[in-house]
Structure formats: structure tokens, C-alpha cells
Amino acid sequence: EPEVTQTPSHQVTQMGQEVILRCVPISNHLYFYWYRQILGQKVEFLVSFYNNEISEKSEIFDDQFSVERPDGSNFTLKIRSTKLEDSAMYFCASTKNDGVGELFFGEGSRLTVL
Amino acid sequence: GNSVTQMEGPVTLSEEAFLTINCTYTATGYPSLFWYVQYPGEGLQLLLKATKADDKGSNKGFEATYRKETTSFHLEKGSVQVSDSAVYFCALNAGYIPTFGRGTSLIVHP
């Protein structure tokens, strides 16, 4: 069964460092998302991506964050200068059809900022 | 904007008890509704879904009915098992930003 894969599963970094989280969405999906979940809290929307551009983004997704799809398979989230409060689990998701489609999630990348 | 409200947890039950987790939503248009489950240390997995009013989603003994009149999508299971212990998220997708509730933790004791 096709699945969304994320790497790394866990990354520890120093405050101020750049981090790139990688995702390989399901191959025939067209809409891609990043969510984050601070430990024990709700799943928060960060950004959605369609047709090689951002379609929606939340207030959380400030200038420190960026996304790109550098090739036909990877979808990356970059945090330019990490802060302590960026420590969270980051989930990538994809769907074939926006509007009614279920999201398929990866297993998440845990980011710990020291 | 769209929003999803779930009952606060944790919900603690004994095995074979009846489960209800309440979920209500606010949305423009006609959203699809979902329940996702997150087992410890894992990502979110779709549990069930309903795409239009009065649809009932069901999977693994769980059920939820899309009630447009009450804007609700409550999750139920007649007899829970220890293996059902997880966090359950109600969500909606109305075509822009799939929106999740805060999650309800379920703990089932033997």
C-alpha cells in the first residue's frame, strides 16, 4: 500500500541552526501539507502546497519557514533559524483530491531544539 | 473560519465499555468529516469518514454519523478494547485547509 514517508524520524539541533525535514508524498497525490504537533497538544496546520506553490499558510508559517518541491518526489520543510518553541512533531500529509479527500500522513519527524 | 471542537480528555474506560467521543464543527459549505487515530509514537491514520449529510462512516467497530442539523460527527464504539487506547482526532475538509480538533485521549483498562 502506498504511504507517505518522512525523514529524519528524529532530529536534535541547536537553537539558530537551519533544519530541513523531508517528505515523499504518495506518487499520484497532488496536494501536500505540513502540520505540527507540540507534545500533547493539537495538530496545527502550517502550510498547503499545490501545483508547485503555496496555496494556504497559517500564522505559524512565518518568514523562518519555507517549503519546496525540488524534484518530482520530495516535499521539504525548511526552518531557517530554529527556536526552542519549534520543538514539535512535524507531520507531512498528502491527498489526491482537495475538498473531500482524506489526508494520508507520514509517521512524523520529531524536532528537538536545544 | 472552519473549526472543530472535541470533548476534552482523557476518557478512561474499562474494557468492553461503550465509547462516545463528541465532535461538533463549524464550516462554510459542505465539508467532508473524518476521524483519525494516533497510536503512541505513530502518525495519524484515517479511522473513518463521511462525505455528506446522514452518511455513516464505520471501521473496526467504530461508527460516526454526519449530522448536518446538529453539525456533529460523534464517534462511538459499542465495546472498547485495550488496543483502542490512542488519541482520536475529529477533522473536516471543506476544500481549503483540512482542520483538526484538539484530539481526545482514550485510555482503556483491562
mmCIF file of C-alpha atoms in Angstrom:
data_model
loop_
_atom_site.group_PDB
_atom_site.id
_atom_site.type_symbol
_atom_site.label_atom_id
_atom_site.label_comp_id
_atom_site.label_asym_id
_atom_site.label_seq_id
_atom_site.Cartn_x
_atom_site.Cartn_y
_atom_site.Cartn_z
ATOM 1 C CA GLU A 1 0.000 0.000 0.000
ATOM 2 C CA PRO A 2 1.418 3.413 -0.922
ATOM 3 C CA GLU A 3 2.483 5.547 2.009
ATOM 4 C CA VAL A 4 3.924 8.915 2.886
ATOM 5 C CA THR A 5 7.487 8.672 4.152
ATOM 6 C CA GLN A 6 9.317 11.232 6.247
ATOM 7 C CA THR A 7 12.950 11.693 7.189
ATOM 8 C CA PRO A 8 14.547 12.055 9.614
ATOM 9 C CA SER A 9 12.407 10.420 12.252
ATOM 10 C CA HIS A 10 14.148 12.464 14.931
ATOM 11 C CA GLN A 11 16.468 15.447 14.700
ATOM 12 C CA VAL A 12 18.181 17.294 17.507
ATOM 13 C CA THR A 13 19.568 20.719 16.700
ATOM 14 C CA GLN A 14 20.930 23.797 18.390
ATOM 15 C CA MET A 15 18.879 26.979 18.514
ATOM 16 C CA GLY A 16 19.589 29.167 15.496
ATOM 17 C CA GLN A 17 20.508 26.295 13.205
ATOM 18 C CA GLU A 18 18.763 25.523 9.940
ATOM 19 C CA VAL A 19 16.753 22.339 9.672
ATOM 20 C CA ILE A 20 15.291 20.602 6.631
ATOM 21 C CA LEU A 21 12.591 17.999 7.055
ATOM 22 C CA ARG A 22 11.900 15.773 4.097
ATOM 23 C CA CYS A 23 8.780 14.053 2.890
ATOM 24 C CA VAL A 24 7.966 11.797 -0.019
ATOM 25 C CA PRO A 25 4.212 12.033 -0.633
ATOM 26 C CA ILE A 26 2.199 9.329 -2.347
ATOM 27 C CA SER A 27 3.123 9.457 -6.013
ATOM 28 C CA ASN A 28 -0.215 10.329 -7.630
ATOM 29 C CA HIS A 29 -1.250 12.845 -4.986
ATOM 30 C CA LEU A 30 -1.484 16.499 -5.889
ATOM 31 C CA TYR A 31 -1.945 18.363 -2.604
ATOM 32 C CA PHE A 32 0.680 18.405 0.110
ATOM 33 C CA TYR A 33 0.609 19.663 3.659
ATOM 34 C CA TRP A 34 2.768 20.208 6.698
ATOM 35 C CA TYR A 35 1.259 20.086 10.167
ATOM 36 C CA ARG A 36 2.947 20.230 13.520
ATOM 37 C CA GLN A 37 2.038 18.859 16.921
ATOM 38 C CA ILE A 38 3.694 20.207 20.009
ATOM 39 C CA LEU A 39 3.893 17.441 22.580
ATOM 40 C CA GLY A 40 0.436 16.581 23.883
ATOM 41 C CA GLN A 41 -1.244 19.417 22.034
ATOM 42 C CA LYS A 42 -3.387 19.796 18.981
ATOM 43 C CA VAL A 43 -2.394 19.176 15.384
ATOM 44 C CA GLU A 44 -1.752 22.606 13.862
ATOM 45 C CA PHE A 45 -1.838 23.435 10.174
ATOM 46 C CA LEU A 46 1.300 25.050 8.806
ATOM 47 C CA VAL A 47 1.048 25.136 5.031
ATOM 48 C CA SER A 48 -0.535 23.553 1.990
ATOM 49 C CA PHE A 49 1.092 23.231 -1.418
ATOM 50 C CA TYR A 50 -0.395 22.621 -4.837
ATOM 51 C CA ASN A 51 0.894 22.988 -8.356
ATOM 52 C CA ASN A 52 4.346 23.969 -7.126
ATOM 53 C CA GLU A 53 3.218 26.832 -4.979
ATOM 54 C CA ILE A 54 1.862 27.547 -1.535
ATOM 55 C CA SER A 55 -1.934 27.582 -1.565
ATOM 56 C CA GLU A 56 -2.579 28.349 2.095
ATOM 57 C CA LYS A 57 -0.464 29.059 5.141
ATOM 58 C CA SER A 58 -1.137 29.714 8.796
ATOM 59 C CA GLU A 59 0.127 32.438 11.108
ATOM 60 C CA ILE A 60 2.678 29.967 12.412
ATOM 61 C CA PHE A 61 4.273 29.746 8.976
ATOM 62 C CA ASP A 62 6.316 32.933 9.172
ATOM 63 C CA ASP A 63 9.422 34.006 7.287
ATOM 64 C CA GLN A 64 11.516 31.420 9.102
ATOM 65 C CA PHE A 65 9.663 28.642 7.304
ATOM 66 C CA SER A 66 9.759 27.664 3.655
ATOM 67 C CA VAL A 67 8.645 24.717 1.575
ATOM 68 C CA GLU A 68 9.658 23.429 -1.780
ATOM 69 C CA ARG A 69 9.285 20.502 -4.072
ATOM 70 C CA PRO A 70 12.747 20.336 -5.601
ATOM 71 C CA ASP A 71 12.028 17.318 -7.798
ATOM 72 C CA GLY A 72 9.079 15.143 -8.681
ATOM 73 C CA SER A 73 9.014 13.271 -5.411
ATOM 74 C CA ASN A 74 10.361 15.190 -2.408
ATOM 75 C CA PHE A 75 8.496 17.854 -0.464
ATOM 76 C CA THR A 76 10.620 19.672 2.090
ATOM 77 C CA LEU A 77 10.032 21.964 5.039
ATOM 78 C CA LYS A 78 12.913 24.256 5.956
ATOM 79 C CA ILE A 79 13.225 26.173 9.185
ATOM 80 C CA ARG A 80 15.902 28.809 8.687
ATOM 81 C CA SER A 81 16.840 29.645 12.255
ATOM 82 C CA THR A 82 15.285 27.308 14.768
ATOM 83 C CA LYS A 83 13.856 28.495 18.081
ATOM 84 C CA LEU A 84 13.165 26.485 21.221
ATOM 85 C CA GLU A 85 9.442 26.709 20.539
ATOM 86 C CA ASP A 86 9.891 24.974 17.179
ATOM 87 C CA SER A 87 10.380 21.732 19.079
ATOM 88 C CA ALA A 88 7.481 19.554 17.936
ATOM 89 C CA MET A 89 6.484 16.612 15.815
ATOM 90 C CA TYR A 90 6.134 17.664 12.193
ATOM 91 C CA PHE A 91 3.763 15.682 10.012
ATOM 92 C CA CYS A 92 3.667 15.679 6.255
ATOM 93 C CA ALA A 93 0.420 14.709 4.548
ATOM 94 C CA SER A 94 -0.856 14.370 1.019
ATOM 95 C CA THR A 95 -4.148 13.869 -0.726
ATOM 96 C CA LYS A 96 -5.271 13.227 -4.258
ATOM 97 C CA ASN A 97 -8.354 15.403 -4.174
ATOM 98 C CA ASP A 98 -8.712 18.602 -2.252
ATOM 99 C CA GLY A 99 -12.106 19.316 -0.780
ATOM 100 C CA VAL A 100 -13.315 15.855 0.079
ATOM 101 C CA GLY A 101 -10.197 13.778 0.269
ATOM 102 C CA GLU A 102 -8.754 12.132 3.292
ATOM 103 C CA LEU A 103 -5.217 13.056 4.193
ATOM 104 C CA PHE A 104 -2.526 10.414 4.250
ATOM 105 C CA PHE A 105 0.035 11.181 6.923
ATOM 106 C CA GLY A 106 3.641 10.233 7.357
ATOM 107 C CA GLU A 107 4.870 8.968 10.690
ATOM 108 C CA GLY A 108 6.312 12.337 11.572
ATOM 109 C CA SER A 109 9.670 13.925 12.211
ATOM 110 C CA ARG A 110 10.386 14.836 15.798
ATOM 111 C CA LEU A 111 12.393 18.041 16.045
ATOM 112 C CA THR A 112 14.127 18.881 19.305
ATOM 113 C CA VAL A 113 15.717 22.324 19.559
ATOM 114 C CA LEU A 114 18.206 22.783 22.389
ATOM 115 C CA GLY B 1 -13.273 30.157 9.542
ATOM 116 C CA ASN B 2 -13.671 26.442 9.904
ATOM 117 C CA SER B 3 -13.266 24.825 13.288
ATOM 118 C CA VAL B 4 -13.671 21.511 15.057
ATOM 119 C CA THR B 5 -14.493 21.108 18.733
ATOM 120 C CA GLN B 6 -13.930 17.826 20.537
ATOM 121 C CA MET B 7 -14.658 16.793 24.058
ATOM 122 C CA GLU B 8 -11.763 17.152 26.443
ATOM 123 C CA GLY B 9 -9.930 14.065 27.512
ATOM 124 C CA PRO B 10 -8.634 11.853 28.722
ATOM 125 C CA VAL B 11 -11.503 9.429 28.510
ATOM 126 C CA THR B 12 -10.828 6.449 30.749
ATOM 127 C CA LEU B 13 -12.891 3.288 30.305
ATOM 128 C CA SER B 14 -12.841 -0.336 31.264
ATOM 129 C CA GLU B 15 -12.600 -2.948 28.557
ATOM 130 C CA GLU B 16 -15.957 -3.709 26.865
ATOM 131 C CA ALA B 17 -17.439 -0.360 27.908
ATOM 132 C CA PHE B 18 -19.355 1.835 25.468
ATOM 133 C CA LEU B 19 -17.466 4.764 23.993
ATOM 134 C CA THR B 20 -18.689 8.122 22.796
ATOM 135 C CA ILE B 21 -16.370 10.961 21.831
ATOM 136 C CA ASN B 22 -18.255 14.106 20.896
ATOM 137 C CA CYS B 23 -17.282 16.255 17.929
ATOM 138 C CA THR B 24 -19.007 19.339 16.563
ATOM 139 C CA TYR B 25 -17.884 21.522 13.720
ATOM 140 C CA THR B 26 -18.295 24.903 12.098
ATOM 141 C CA ALA B 27 -17.725 25.154 8.378
ATOM 142 C CA THR B 28 -18.769 27.014 5.292
ATOM 143 C CA GLY B 29 -20.094 24.840 2.518
ATOM 144 C CA TYR B 30 -20.389 21.092 2.794
ATOM 145 C CA PRO B 31 -17.312 19.590 4.384
ATOM 146 C CA SER B 32 -16.237 16.000 4.489
ATOM 147 C CA LEU B 33 -15.770 14.739 8.037
ATOM 148 C CA PHE B 34 -13.146 12.380 9.371
ATOM 149 C CA TRP B 35 -11.937 10.623 12.457
ATOM 150 C CA TYR B 36 -8.219 9.960 12.648
ATOM 151 C CA VAL B 37 -6.463 7.847 15.272
ATOM 152 C CA GLN B 38 -2.935 8.292 16.577
ATOM 153 C CA TYR B 39 -1.385 5.368 18.409
ATOM 154 C CA PRO B 40 1.559 6.109 20.720
ATOM 155 C CA GLY B 41 4.665 7.068 18.759
ATOM 156 C CA GLU B 42 2.929 6.945 15.392
ATOM 157 C CA GLY B 43 1.421 9.300 12.838
ATOM 158 C CA LEU B 44 -2.269 9.884 12.246
ATOM 159 C CA GLN B 45 -4.245 7.213 10.447
ATOM 160 C CA LEU B 46 -7.679 7.562 8.979
ATOM 161 C CA LEU B 47 -10.220 5.653 11.057
ATOM 162 C CA LEU B 48 -13.423 6.516 9.201
ATOM 163 C CA LYS B 49 -15.014 9.219 7.123
ATOM 164 C CA ALA B 50 -18.326 10.569 5.843
ATOM 165 C CA THR B 51 -18.680 12.862 2.862
ATOM 166 C CA LYS B 52 -22.282 14.008 3.045
ATOM 167 C CA ALA B 53 -25.131 14.508 5.486
ATOM 168 C CA ASP B 54 -26.580 11.354 7.059
ATOM 169 C CA ASP B 55 -23.674 9.230 5.864
ATOM 170 C CA LYS B 56 -22.359 6.807 8.458
ATOM 171 C CA GLY B 57 -18.665 6.021 8.478
ATOM 172 C CA SER B 58 -17.577 2.797 10.119
ATOM 173 C CA ASN B 59 -14.380 0.840 10.662
ATOM 174 C CA LYS B 60 -13.023 -1.597 13.274
ATOM 175 C CA GLY B 61 -16.275 -1.400 15.252
ATOM 176 C CA PHE B 62 -16.215 2.406 15.392
ATOM 177 C CA GLU B 63 -19.047 4.430 13.870
ATOM 178 C CA ALA B 64 -19.872 8.082 13.320
ATOM 179 C CA THR B 65 -22.837 9.665 11.569
ATOM 180 C CA TYR B 66 -22.661 13.006 9.738
ATOM 181 C CA ARG B 67 -25.421 15.096 11.314
ATOM 182 C CA LYS B 68 -25.865 18.340 9.432
ATOM 183 C CA GLU B 69 -28.733 19.568 11.593
ATOM 184 C CA THR B 70 -26.600 19.430 14.737
ATOM 185 C CA THR B 71 -23.238 19.925 12.952
ATOM 186 C CA SER B 72 -21.897 16.880 14.740
ATOM 187 C CA PHE B 73 -19.897 13.749 13.997
ATOM 188 C CA HIS B 74 -19.702 11.853 17.270
ATOM 189 C CA LEU B 75 -17.534 8.751 17.424
ATOM 190 C CA GLU B 76 -18.998 5.620 19.040
ATOM 191 C CA LYS B 77 -17.957 2.071 19.740
ATOM 192 C CA GLY B 78 -20.062 -0.493 21.498
ATOM 193 C CA SER B 79 -17.285 -2.385 23.258
ATOM 194 C CA VAL B 80 -13.788 -0.940 23.544
ATOM 195 C CA GLN B 81 -10.600 -2.960 23.838
ATOM 196 C CA VAL B 82 -7.274 -2.154 25.476
ATOM 197 C CA SER B 83 -5.799 -1.918 21.980
ATOM 198 C CA ASP B 84 -8.119 1.033 21.243
ATOM 199 C CA SER B 85 -6.094 3.209 23.621
ATOM 200 C CA ALA B 86 -4.933 6.107 21.458
ATOM 201 C CA VAL B 87 -5.646 9.740 20.673
ATOM 202 C CA TYR B 88 -8.633 10.355 18.413
ATOM 203 C CA PHE B 89 -8.884 13.436 16.198
ATOM 204 C CA CYS B 90 -12.028 14.709 14.556
ATOM 205 C CA ALA B 91 -11.342 16.632 11.352
ATOM 206 C CA LEU B 92 -13.073 18.310 8.470
ATOM 207 C CA ASN B 93 -12.048 19.101 4.925
ATOM 208 C CA ALA B 94 -14.002 21.854 3.227
ATOM 209 C CA GLY B 95 -11.655 22.421 0.329
ATOM 210 C CA TYR B 96 -9.133 24.813 1.801
ATOM 211 C CA ILE B 97 -7.374 23.855 4.992
ATOM 212 C CA PRO B 98 -8.138 20.454 6.495
ATOM 213 C CA THR B 99 -8.885 21.350 10.110
ATOM 214 C CA PHE B 100 -8.355 19.149 13.131
ATOM 215 C CA GLY B 101 -9.779 19.140 16.618
ATOM 216 C CA ARG B 102 -7.522 19.108 19.664
ATOM 217 C CA GLY B 103 -7.667 15.344 19.991
ATOM 218 C CA THR B 104 -9.200 13.193 22.719
ATOM 219 C CA SER B 105 -7.049 10.689 24.526
ATOM 220 C CA LEU B 106 -8.720 7.347 25.205
ATOM 221 C CA ILE B 107 -7.332 5.043 27.874
ATOM 222 C CA VAL B 108 -8.854 1.580 28.147
ATOM 223 C CA HIS B 109 -8.065 -0.520 31.215
ATOM 224 C CA PRO B 110 -8.297 -4.324 31.249
#
